[in-house]
CSV table of C-alpha atoms in Angstrom, one decimal:
chain,number,residue,atom,x,y,z
D,1334,MET,CA,-84.7,22.7,96.5
D,1335,ARG,CA,-81.6,21.5,98.3
D,1336,GLN,CA,-83.7,20.8,101.4
D,1337,GLN,CA,-86.1,18.7,99.4
D,1338,ARG,CA,-83.4,16.6,97.7
D,1339,ASP,CA,-84.6,13.4,99.2
D,1340,VAL,CA,-88.1,13.9,97.8
D,1341,PHE,CA,-87.3,15.5,94.4
D,1342,GLY,CA,-83.8,14.3,93.8
D,1343,ARG,CA,-84.8,11.4,91.6
D,1344,HIS,CA,-86.8,13.7,89.3
D,1345,CYS,CA,-84.5,16.8,89.1
D,1346,PHE,CA,-82.2,15.4,86.4
D,1347,LEU,CA,-85.3,14.6,84.3
D,1348,PHE,CA,-86.5,18.3,84.5
D,1349,LEU,CA,-82.9,19.3,83.7
D,1350,SER,CA,-82.8,17.0,80.7
D,1351,ASN,CA,-86.1,18.5,79.4
D,1352,TYR,CA,-84.7,22.0,79.8
D,1353,ILE,CA,-81.4,21.2,78.0
D,1354,TRP,CA,-83.3,19.4,75.2
D,1355,THR,CA,-85.6,22.4,74.7
D,1356,TYR,CA,-82.7,25.0,75.1
D,1357,SER,CA,-80.7,23.1,72.4
D,1358,GLY,CA,-83.6,23.4,69.9
D,1359,TYR,CA,-85.0,19.9,70.1
D,1360,GLY,CA,-88.2,20.9,71.9
D,1361,PRO,CA,-91.7,21.0,70.4
D,1362,LEU,CA,-91.2,24.3,68.6
D,1363,LYS,CA,-87.6,23.5,67.5
D,1364,THR,CA,-86.5,27.1,68.3
D,1365,GLY,CA,-84.7,26.9,71.6
D,1366,ILE,CA,-85.5,29.3,74.5
D,1367,LYS,CA,-85.5,33.1,74.2
D,1368,ARG,CA,-82.9,35.0,76.2
D,1369,GLU,CA,-85.3,36.8,78.5
D,1370,ILE,CA,-87.0,33.5,79.4
D,1371,ASP,CA,-83.7,31.7,79.9
D,1372,GLU,CA,-82.5,34.4,82.2
D,1373,ALA,CA,-85.6,34.0,84.4
D,1374,LEU,CA,-85.2,30.2,84.4
D,1375,ARG,CA,-81.5,30.0,85.0
D,1376,PRO,CA,-81.7,30.2,88.9
D,1377,GLY,CA,-84.1,27.3,88.8
D,1378,VAL,CA,-81.8,25.4,86.5
D,1379,TYR,CA,-78.9,25.9,88.8
D,1380,ALA,CA,-81.1,24.6,91.7
D,1381,LEU,CA,-81.9,21.5,89.6
D,1382,ILE,CA,-78.2,20.9,89.1
D,1383,ASP,CA,-77.6,21.4,92.8
D,1384,ALA,CA,-80.3,18.8,93.7
D,1385,SER,CA,-79.1,16.3,91.1
D,1386,SER,CA,-76.6,13.6,92.2
D,1387,ALA,CA,-73.2,13.3,90.5
D,1388,ASP,CA,-74.4,9.9,89.1
D,1389,ASP,CA,-77.5,11.5,87.5
D,1390,LEU,CA,-75.4,14.3,85.9
D,1391,GLN,CA,-72.9,11.7,84.6
D,1392,TYR,CA,-75.9,9.7,83.2
D,1393,LEU,CA,-77.1,12.8,81.4
D,1394,HIS,CA,-73.6,13.4,80.0
D,1395,THR,CA,-73.6,9.9,78.7
D,1396,VAL,CA,-77.1,9.9,77.3
D,1397,PHE,CA,-76.7,13.2,75.4
D,1398,GLY,CA,-73.7,11.8,73.6
D,1399,GLU,CA,-71.7,14.2,71.4
D,1400,GLY,CA,-73.6,17.3,70.3
D,1401,PRO,CA,-75.3,20.5,71.5
D,1402,CYS,CA,-77.1,18.9,74.5
D,1403,ARG,CA,-73.8,17.6,76.0
D,1404,SER,CA,-72.2,21.0,75.4
D,1405,THR,CA,-75.1,22.8,77.0
D,1406,LEU,CA,-74.9,20.5,80.0
D,1407,ALA,CA,-71.2,21.2,80.4
D,1408,THR,CA,-71.7,24.9,80.1
D,1409,LEU,CA,-74.4,24.9,82.7
D,1410,GLN,CA,-72.3,22.9,85.1
D,1411,GLN,CA,-69.4,25.3,84.6
D,1412,ASP,CA,-71.7,28.4,85.1
D,1413,TYR,CA,-73.2,26.7,88.2
D,1414,LYS,CA,-69.8,26.2,89.8
D,1415,LEU,CA,-68.8,29.8,89.0
D,1416,ASN,CA,-72.0,31.7,89.9
D,1417,PHE,CA,-74.3,29.6,92.1
D,1418,HIS,CA,-72.4,26.8,94.0
D,1419,TYR,CA,-71.5,27.8,97.6
D,1420,GLU,CA,-68.4,26.0,98.8
D,1421,GLY,CA,-68.2,27.6,102.3
D,1422,LYS,CA,-65.0,29.5,101.8
D,1423,VAL,CA,-64.5,32.8,103.5
């Protein structure tokens, strides 16, 4: 995904937004996402965060306002930095 950032970058934050919206229980079924499915999707979600620009992530943070979606975004970003983001340190 990182290699295709120029092509897909403008759309990644929209996919991320839909995932967070559904995860937080605002999707079509209003039930959230089951743990097994979330575990399978999580690497892809981290790739979406990686491909999204800082401006796009800030935009999502602003649009979600206070509530579960903003909290989910913050948690995902923290987990991404801890578990997925490569900083090149040896």
